[in-house]
Each structure stands twice: as structure tokens, then as C-alpha cells.
Short mmCIF file of C-alpha atoms in Angstrom, two decimals:
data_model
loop_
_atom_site.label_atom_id
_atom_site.label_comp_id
_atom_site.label_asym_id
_atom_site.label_seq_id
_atom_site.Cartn_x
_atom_site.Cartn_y
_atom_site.Cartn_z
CA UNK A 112 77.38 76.99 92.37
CA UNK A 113 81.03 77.32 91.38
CA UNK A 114 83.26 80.30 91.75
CA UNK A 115 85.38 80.71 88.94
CA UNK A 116 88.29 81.77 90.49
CA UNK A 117 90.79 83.34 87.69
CA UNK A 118 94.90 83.03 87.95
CA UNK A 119 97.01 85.62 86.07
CA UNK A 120 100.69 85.22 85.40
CA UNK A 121 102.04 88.53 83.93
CA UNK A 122 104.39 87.73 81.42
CA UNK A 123 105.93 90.85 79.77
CA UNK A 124 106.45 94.21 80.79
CA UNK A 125 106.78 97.69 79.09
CA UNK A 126 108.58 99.99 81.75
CA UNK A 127 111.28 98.67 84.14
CA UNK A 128 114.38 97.14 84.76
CA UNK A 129 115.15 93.50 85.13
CA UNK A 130 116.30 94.17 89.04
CA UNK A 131 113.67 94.33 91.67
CA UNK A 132 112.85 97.25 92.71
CA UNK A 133 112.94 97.74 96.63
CA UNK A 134 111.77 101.02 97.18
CA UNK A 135 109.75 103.43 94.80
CA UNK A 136 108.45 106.47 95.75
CA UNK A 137 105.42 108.96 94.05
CA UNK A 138 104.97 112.80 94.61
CA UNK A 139 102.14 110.99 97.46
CA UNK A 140 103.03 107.15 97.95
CA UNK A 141 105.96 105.08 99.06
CA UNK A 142 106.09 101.68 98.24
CA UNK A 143 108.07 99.46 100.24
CA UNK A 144 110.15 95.91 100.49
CA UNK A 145 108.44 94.71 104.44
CA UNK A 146 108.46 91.14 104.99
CA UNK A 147 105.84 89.99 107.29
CA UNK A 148 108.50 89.56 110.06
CA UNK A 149 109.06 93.26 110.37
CA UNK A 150 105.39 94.34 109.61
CA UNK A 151 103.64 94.95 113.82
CA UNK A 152 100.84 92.72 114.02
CA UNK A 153 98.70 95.62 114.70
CA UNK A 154 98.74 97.05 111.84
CA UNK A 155 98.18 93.68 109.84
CA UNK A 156 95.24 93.74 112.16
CA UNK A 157 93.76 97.25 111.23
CA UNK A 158 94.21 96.72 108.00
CA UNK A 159 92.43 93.13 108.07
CA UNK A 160 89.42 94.66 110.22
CA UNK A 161 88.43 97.04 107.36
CA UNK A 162 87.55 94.38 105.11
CA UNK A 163 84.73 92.33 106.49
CA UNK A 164 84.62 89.66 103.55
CA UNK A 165 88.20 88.70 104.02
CA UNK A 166 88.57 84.97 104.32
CA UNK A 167 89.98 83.31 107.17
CA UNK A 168 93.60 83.11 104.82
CA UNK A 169 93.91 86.48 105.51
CA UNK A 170 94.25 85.72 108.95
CA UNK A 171 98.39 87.04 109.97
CA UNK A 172 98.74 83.29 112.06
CA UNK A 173 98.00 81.55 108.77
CA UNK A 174 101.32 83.27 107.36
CA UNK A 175 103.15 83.29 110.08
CA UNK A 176 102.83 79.22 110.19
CA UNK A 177 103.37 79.13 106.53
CA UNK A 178 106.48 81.13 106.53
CA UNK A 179 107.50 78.51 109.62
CA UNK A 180 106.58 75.90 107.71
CA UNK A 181 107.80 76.43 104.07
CA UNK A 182 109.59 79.39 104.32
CA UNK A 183 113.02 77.97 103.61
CA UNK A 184 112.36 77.52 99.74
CA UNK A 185 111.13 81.19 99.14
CA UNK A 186 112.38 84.90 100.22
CA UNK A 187 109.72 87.43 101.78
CA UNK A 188 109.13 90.67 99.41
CA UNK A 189 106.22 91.72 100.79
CA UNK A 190 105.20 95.20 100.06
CA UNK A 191 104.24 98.34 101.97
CA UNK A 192 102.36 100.91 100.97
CA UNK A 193 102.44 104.45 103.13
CA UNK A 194 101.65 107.83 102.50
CA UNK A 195 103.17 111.08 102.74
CA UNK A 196 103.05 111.34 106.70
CA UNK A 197 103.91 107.45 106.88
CA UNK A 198 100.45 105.54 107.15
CA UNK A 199 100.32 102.25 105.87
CA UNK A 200 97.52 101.96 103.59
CA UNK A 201 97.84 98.73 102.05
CA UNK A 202 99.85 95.29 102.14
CA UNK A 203 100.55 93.02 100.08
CA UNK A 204 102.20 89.22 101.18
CA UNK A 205 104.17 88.32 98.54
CA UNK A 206 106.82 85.84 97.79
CA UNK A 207 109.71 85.21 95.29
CA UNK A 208 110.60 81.42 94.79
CA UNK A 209 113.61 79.87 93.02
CA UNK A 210 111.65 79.33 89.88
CA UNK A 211 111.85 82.90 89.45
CA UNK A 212 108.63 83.95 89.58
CA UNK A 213 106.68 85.83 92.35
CA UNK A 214 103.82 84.64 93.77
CA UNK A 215 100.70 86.18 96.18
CA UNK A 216 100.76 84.98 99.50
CA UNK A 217 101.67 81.66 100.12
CA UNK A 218 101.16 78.50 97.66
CA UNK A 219 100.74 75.92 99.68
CA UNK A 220 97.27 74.80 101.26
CA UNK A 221 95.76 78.29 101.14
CA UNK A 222 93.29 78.45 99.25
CA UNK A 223 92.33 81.76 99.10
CA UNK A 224 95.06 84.82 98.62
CA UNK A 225 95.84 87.72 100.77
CA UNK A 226 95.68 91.32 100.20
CA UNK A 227 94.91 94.35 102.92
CA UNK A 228 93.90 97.66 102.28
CA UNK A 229 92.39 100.16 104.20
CA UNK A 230 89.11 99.98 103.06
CA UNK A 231 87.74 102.73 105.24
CA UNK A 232 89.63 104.79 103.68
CA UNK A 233 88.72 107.15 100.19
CA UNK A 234 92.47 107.15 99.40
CA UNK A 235 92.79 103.37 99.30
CA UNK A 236 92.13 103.35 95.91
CA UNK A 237 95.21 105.75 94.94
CA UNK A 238 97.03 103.34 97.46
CA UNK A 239 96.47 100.19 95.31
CA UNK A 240 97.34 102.07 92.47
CA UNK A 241 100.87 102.79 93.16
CA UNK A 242 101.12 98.98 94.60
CA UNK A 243 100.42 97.61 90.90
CA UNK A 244 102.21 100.57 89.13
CA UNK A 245 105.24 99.21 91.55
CA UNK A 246 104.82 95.82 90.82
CA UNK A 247 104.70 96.34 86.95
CA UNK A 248 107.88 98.09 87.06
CA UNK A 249 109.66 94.88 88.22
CA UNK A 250 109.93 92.72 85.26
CA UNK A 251 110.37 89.20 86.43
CA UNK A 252 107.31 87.07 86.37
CA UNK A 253 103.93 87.83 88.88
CA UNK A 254 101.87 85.29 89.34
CA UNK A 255 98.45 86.18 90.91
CA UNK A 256 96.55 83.09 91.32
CA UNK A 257 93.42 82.68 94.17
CA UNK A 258 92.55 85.94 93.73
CA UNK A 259 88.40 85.93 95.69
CA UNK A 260 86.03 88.11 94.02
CA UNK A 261 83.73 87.84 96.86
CA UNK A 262 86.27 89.78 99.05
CA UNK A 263 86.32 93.90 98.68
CA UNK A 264 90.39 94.19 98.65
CA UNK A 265 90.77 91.45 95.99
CA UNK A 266 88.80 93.03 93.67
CA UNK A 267 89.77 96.62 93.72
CA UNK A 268 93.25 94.72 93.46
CA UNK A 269 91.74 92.80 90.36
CA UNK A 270 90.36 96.31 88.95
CA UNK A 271 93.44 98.00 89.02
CA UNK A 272 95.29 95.47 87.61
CA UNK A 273 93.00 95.69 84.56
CA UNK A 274 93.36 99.07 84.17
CA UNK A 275 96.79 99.45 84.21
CA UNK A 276 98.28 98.89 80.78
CA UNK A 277 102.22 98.81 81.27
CA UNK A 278 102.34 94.81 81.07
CA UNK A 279 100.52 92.03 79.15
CA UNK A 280 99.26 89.04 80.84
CA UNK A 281 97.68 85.80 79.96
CA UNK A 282 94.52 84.27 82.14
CA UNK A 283 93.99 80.61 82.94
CA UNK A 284 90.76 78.80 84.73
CA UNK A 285 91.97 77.71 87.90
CA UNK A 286 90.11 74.89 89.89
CA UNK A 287 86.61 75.78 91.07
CA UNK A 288 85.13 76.68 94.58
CA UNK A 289 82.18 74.97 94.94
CA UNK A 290 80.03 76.57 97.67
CA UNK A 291 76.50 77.06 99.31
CA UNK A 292 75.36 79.85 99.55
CA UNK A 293 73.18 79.83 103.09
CA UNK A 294 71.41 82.92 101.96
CA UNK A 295 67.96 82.72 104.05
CA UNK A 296 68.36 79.80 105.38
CA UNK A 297 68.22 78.56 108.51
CA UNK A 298 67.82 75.36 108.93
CA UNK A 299 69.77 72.01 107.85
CA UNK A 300 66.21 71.14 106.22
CA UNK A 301 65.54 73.96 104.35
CA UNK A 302 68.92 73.30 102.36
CA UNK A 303 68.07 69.65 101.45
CA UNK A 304 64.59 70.69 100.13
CA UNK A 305 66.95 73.06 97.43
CA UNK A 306 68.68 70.18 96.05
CA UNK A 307 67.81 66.70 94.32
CA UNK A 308 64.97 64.10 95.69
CA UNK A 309 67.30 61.24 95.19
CA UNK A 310 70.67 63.10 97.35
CA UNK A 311 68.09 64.56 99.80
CA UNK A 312 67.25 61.07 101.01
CA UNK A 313 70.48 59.73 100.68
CA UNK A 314 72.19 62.58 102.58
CA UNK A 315 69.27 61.84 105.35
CA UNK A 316 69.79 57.97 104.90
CA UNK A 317 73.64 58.28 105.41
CA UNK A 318 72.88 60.60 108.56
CA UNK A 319 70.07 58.22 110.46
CA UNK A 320 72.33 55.08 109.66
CA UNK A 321 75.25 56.96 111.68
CA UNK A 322 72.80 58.07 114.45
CA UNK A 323 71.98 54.37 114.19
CA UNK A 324 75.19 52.81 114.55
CA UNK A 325 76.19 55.33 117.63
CA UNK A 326 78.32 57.76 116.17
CA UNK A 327 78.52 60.80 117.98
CA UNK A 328 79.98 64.04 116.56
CA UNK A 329 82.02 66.77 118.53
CA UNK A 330 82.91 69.87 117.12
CA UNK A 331 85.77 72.08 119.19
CA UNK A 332 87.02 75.53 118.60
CA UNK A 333 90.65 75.66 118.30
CA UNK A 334 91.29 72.08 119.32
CA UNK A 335 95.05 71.81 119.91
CA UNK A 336 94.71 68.55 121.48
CA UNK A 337 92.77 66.69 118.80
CA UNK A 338 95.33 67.88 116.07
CA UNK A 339 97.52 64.74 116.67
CA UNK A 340 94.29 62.66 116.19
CA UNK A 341 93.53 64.56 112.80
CA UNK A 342 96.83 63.51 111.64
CA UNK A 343 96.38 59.76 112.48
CA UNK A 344 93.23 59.90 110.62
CA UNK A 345 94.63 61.93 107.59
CA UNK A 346 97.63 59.75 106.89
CA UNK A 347 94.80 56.69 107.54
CA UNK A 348 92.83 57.61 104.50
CA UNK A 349 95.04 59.49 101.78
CA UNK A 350 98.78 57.93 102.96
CA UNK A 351 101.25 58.92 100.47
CA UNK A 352 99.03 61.30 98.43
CA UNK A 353 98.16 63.62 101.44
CA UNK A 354 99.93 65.79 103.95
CA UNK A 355 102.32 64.40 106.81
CA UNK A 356 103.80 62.00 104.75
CA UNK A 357 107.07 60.16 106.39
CA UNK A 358 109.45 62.25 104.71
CA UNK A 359 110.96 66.03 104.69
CA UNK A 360 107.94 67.03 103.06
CA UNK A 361 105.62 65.48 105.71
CA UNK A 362 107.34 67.02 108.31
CA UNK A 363 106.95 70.50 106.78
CA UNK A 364 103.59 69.57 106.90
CA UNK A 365 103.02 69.13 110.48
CA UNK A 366 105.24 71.91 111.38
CA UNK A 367 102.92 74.18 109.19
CA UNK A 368 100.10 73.21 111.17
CA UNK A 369 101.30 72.76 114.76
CA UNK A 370 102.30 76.17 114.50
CA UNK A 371 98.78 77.42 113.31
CA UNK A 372 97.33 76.08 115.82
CA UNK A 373 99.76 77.53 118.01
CA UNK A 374 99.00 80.88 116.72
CA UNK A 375 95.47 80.84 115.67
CA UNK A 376 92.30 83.20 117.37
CA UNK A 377 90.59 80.71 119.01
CA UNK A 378 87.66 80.70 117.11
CA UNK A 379 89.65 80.22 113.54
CA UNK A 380 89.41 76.35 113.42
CA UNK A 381 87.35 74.07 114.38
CA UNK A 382 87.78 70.04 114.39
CA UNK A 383 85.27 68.04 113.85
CA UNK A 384 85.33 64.43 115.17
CA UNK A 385 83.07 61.52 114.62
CA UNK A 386 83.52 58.59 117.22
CA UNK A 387 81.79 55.20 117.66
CA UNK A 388 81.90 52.48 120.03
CA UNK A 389 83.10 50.08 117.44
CA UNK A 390 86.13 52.54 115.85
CA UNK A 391 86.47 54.81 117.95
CA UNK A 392 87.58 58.00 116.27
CA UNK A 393 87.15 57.30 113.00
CA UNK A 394 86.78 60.42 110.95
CA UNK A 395 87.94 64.51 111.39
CA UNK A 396 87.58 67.47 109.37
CA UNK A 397 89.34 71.03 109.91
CA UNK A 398 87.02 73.85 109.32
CA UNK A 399 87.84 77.47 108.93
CA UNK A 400 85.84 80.08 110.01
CA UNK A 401 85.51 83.94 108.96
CA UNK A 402 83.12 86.31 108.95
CA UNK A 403 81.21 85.39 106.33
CA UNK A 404 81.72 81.76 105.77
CA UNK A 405 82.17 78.12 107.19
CA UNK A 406 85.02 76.74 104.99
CA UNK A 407 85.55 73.23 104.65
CA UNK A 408 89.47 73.02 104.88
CA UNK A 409 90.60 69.47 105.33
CA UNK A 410 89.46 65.86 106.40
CA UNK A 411 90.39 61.96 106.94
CA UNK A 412 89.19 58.92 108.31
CA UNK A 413 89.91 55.51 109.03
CA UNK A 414 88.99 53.41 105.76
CA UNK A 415 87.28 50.32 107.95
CA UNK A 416 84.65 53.03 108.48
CA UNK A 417 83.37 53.88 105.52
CA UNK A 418 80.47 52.31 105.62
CA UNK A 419 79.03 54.99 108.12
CA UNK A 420 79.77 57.57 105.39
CA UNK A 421 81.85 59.62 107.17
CA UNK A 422 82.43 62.70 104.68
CA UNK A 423 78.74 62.86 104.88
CA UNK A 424 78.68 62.76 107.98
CA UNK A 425 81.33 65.17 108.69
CA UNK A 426 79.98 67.56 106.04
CA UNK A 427 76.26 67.62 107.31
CA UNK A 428 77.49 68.67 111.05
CA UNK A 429 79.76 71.82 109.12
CA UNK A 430 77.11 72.67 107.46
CA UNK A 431 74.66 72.70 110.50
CA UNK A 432 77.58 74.77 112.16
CA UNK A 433 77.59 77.60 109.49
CA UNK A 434 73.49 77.97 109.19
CA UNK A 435 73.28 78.35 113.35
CA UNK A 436 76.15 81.06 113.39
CA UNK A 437 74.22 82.54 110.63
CA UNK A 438 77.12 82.37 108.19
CA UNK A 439 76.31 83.53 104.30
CA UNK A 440 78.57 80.72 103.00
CA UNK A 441 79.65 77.03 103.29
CA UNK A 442 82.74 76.81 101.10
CA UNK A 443 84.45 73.34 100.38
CA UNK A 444 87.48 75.55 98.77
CA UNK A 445 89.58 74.75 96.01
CA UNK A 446 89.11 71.49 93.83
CA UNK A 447 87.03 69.90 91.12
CA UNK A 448 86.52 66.62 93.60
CA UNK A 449 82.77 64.59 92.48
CA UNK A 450 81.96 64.62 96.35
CA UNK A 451 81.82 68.04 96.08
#
């Protein structure tokens, strides 16, 4: 099935000046200018343990490497928002770029947005309500794209925007999420007997032919020291139209992701490699893992291989992955791609 994931860009606003507004403060809330750099990881990480269906975006080393990364063509204005005695009850990454407009969390190869709120709490709502009644006061553009109804903090972020009326917005489609849902499943056989006769087989074919032709797969938590090999085999198969490209942009790239991996839980990513005697390593995919989900972040592969199918081959061990843990979802994220 797809998740329609909607984008909103608010356009025009009814209260408000044209400056940003860096502090405002209600008879109960205070909402605050913090940039990620001056928030304390701990309370990121009580804030992020409240909300058991937040994706693995919302993890604080996935920002951290982004800001690393990228952070040179945007400014932080992340906001805060406390209570009377000081509590933070919500958070909300957020980013102004030169094109004027600000934007949710980061833009680049996250896939799903970030927003934390203290979920455990029966004042969070009244929280998130002075975080959009502060963000409508600013005029300048908001742009609220990746936005996951399947995660609790997104949509009571999605149901107060709605039912605030200060500013007018216009909605746009944004690519789809195609995803299994591993509901009552568990096993890699039970899945295939959901979907088409014809792809059944050929998924099966595709896997015995690898078996065949030796290919082993290894799957490792947090592998720092297969990262260099998944960017051989990226550049191999998409060259100038993927990431790590040989120019400034490339290296932004790699930076980006040397430092997640730097920073990441251990059990956040997971490489998965295929090897054969006759290629070697030949294929790798980066998987993402949350509490609810397997989510298929990334791949590449050598192009001499691709006989041995090595997206299927690369798919079928994630997916085996995410029914043993027992995981509701396996999520290929963003992007209308056929192999999908």
C-alpha cells in the first residue's frame, strides 16, 4: 500500500510581523529560538522515548550529522517549548534556508520529519498549540513537508495545524511511501503467498539462482567498517545521479554519513552485503531500524552483477530481518520507483 504523505507550504498569514519572532510567551507557555546545538541530548531523548512510533529520523545523531553535513547553507531556529516552571514539553527541528522559507527538520535524505512532544503528558496538547500559534505569527514562508501520519507527534502536530485558522495554506501530493505492512506475519513465506503468482516465483527464482551462484549475504549492526565499501558500490551503480559524487556536493555527502555512523545507537543501521566468489562484494543496502519498522534507506551495486538480481536479493534478506524482530513495517521510504 502507499502512504500518502501530504506537504504544506503556508503561504499567507493574518497576525504577525514580517520579523521572526524569537521568543513569545503565553499566560502558561514560552516558546523559544534553541538550536539543536544548545538543546542537552537528554532531553531530546525524553522527549523521543514518549513516542513509540517515531521513525528512526527522529533519532538526535541523524541531525546532528545533517547539521555537520549541510549545515553551512541553512541557520538553526529550532523551537522550544516550556512551561511555567521551565519544562520542555515539545521540540521542534526547524530550519531557515536562503530561499527564504523555513523548513521541518532537515531536507536532505530524510525521509521522514521530526517533531517531539511529550506524549505522556495531558498538557502536550496545549504545548503544541502555542508551538503553531508561534509559528503562524512569523510571516515568512513554512514549509511542512514529510509530515508521518503513522507517528503520534506528527499528527497532533497535523491536527493543530488544521485547527488553527490565522494563516492559509495550500496542500500538494508529495511522493509516496510504499510499505508492507508485516501485520501477522511471520514468516518470509507467508508474505509471498499475499502477493502475485507470477512475482512470487520470480522473487523465489531470483533468490535460488543467487543461493546457486554462491552469494552469501551478511547483515551487520552499525557497520562502520563496511561504510567505505557501501560507497564504492553506490557511486558503482548510480555515478553522477547519486550521493558521493566527485565534487563539493559529494563530499557533503560522505561527511553526512561518516558522521552518522559516528554517532548512531548501534542498532540504528544496518548494512547489508551480498558477496560472491566471482565479484566479490557486489551489492549493499543501508537499512534503518525503529521501533516499529525495518526501513529500506539506501543501496548500490556493481552493474557486472546484475544478473544475480541483487535489489532482490538485498530486499528479500531486509525483509526477512524485519518479520524475525517482529517489526509491524517494511518501509522502502520516499519515491514513486517501479521496483518498488
Amino acid at each position: 500500500f502507499f502512504k500518502q504523505k501530504t506537504a504544506y507550504e503556508i503561504l499567507s498569514g493574518l497576525v504577525g510581523s514580517e520579523m521572526c519572532i524569537r521568543d513569545r510567551t503565553t499566560s502558561t507557555w514560552t516558546v523559544r529560538t534553541l538550536p539543536l546545538a544548545e538543546l542537552p541530548a537528554g532531553e531530546w531523548e525524553r522527549l523521543l522515548a514518549t513516542n513509540p512510533t517515531a521513525s528512526a529520523f527522529s533519532n538526535r545523531a541523524v541531525h546532528e550529522a545533517w547539521w555537520i553535513g549541510y549545515g553551512a547553507e541553512a541557520t538553526d531556529i529550532s523551537l522550544a517549548v516550556y512551561d511555567a516552571a521551565g519544562t520542555l514539553y515539545a521540540y521542534l527541528p526547524l530550519m531557515l534556508r536562503p530561499d527564504g522559507v523555513r523548513y521541518l527538520g532537515a531536507t536532505y535524505h530524510i525521509d521522514y520529519a521530526t517533531v517531539l512532544i511529550d506524549l505522556t503528558s495531558a498538557e502536550s496538547t496545549a504545548a503544541i498549540d502555542a508551538l503553531v500559534a508561534h509559528l503562524f505569527a512569523d510571516a515568512s514562508a513554512l514549509d511542512l513537508r514529510r509530515l508521518r501520519r503513522a507517528d503520534r507527534a506528527h499528527e497532533m502536530l497535523m491536527s493543530a495545524l488544521a485547527m488553527n485558522t490565522t494563516r492559509t495554506a495550500t496542500a500538494t501530493i508529495e511522493d509516496p511511501a510504499p510499505a508492507i505492512d508485516l501485520t501477522n506475519i511471520t514468516t518470509f513465506d507467508e508474505h509471498l503467498e499475499r502477493i502475485d503468482k507470477k512475482d512470487r516465483h520470480e522473487i523465489r527464482r531470483k533468490v535460488r539462482r543467487g543461493e546457486g551462484a554462491g552469494v552469501t549475504i551478511s547483515a551487520k549492526p552499525h557497520a562502520v567498517d563496511d561504510l567505505a565499501e557501501f560507497i564504492k558500490l553506490h557511486r558503482a551503480r548510480w555515478g553522477h545521479h547519486g550521493l558521493f559524487t566527485d565534487d563539493e556536493k559529494g563530499a557533503r555527502d560522505e561527511t553526512f554519513m561518516r558522521e552518522l555512523f559516528a554517532r548512531a545507537p548501534e542498532e540504528l543501521i544496518t548494512i547489508i552485503v551480498a558477496r560472491n566468489l566471482e565479484f566479490g562484494s557486489f551489492a549493499a543496502g543501508l537499512f534503518l531500524r525503529d521501533a516499529t519498522g525495518i526501513r529500506y534507506w539506501n543501496a548500490g551495486g556493481e552493474l557486472a552483477a546484475r544478473a544475480l538480481s541483487p535489489g532482490i536479493l538485498l530486499f528479500a534478506h531486509g525483509l526477512q530481518m524485519a518479520i524475525t524482530e517482529r517489526k509491524q513495517t517494511f518501509d522502502f521510504l520516499r519515491g514513486n520507483e517501479g521496483y518498488k
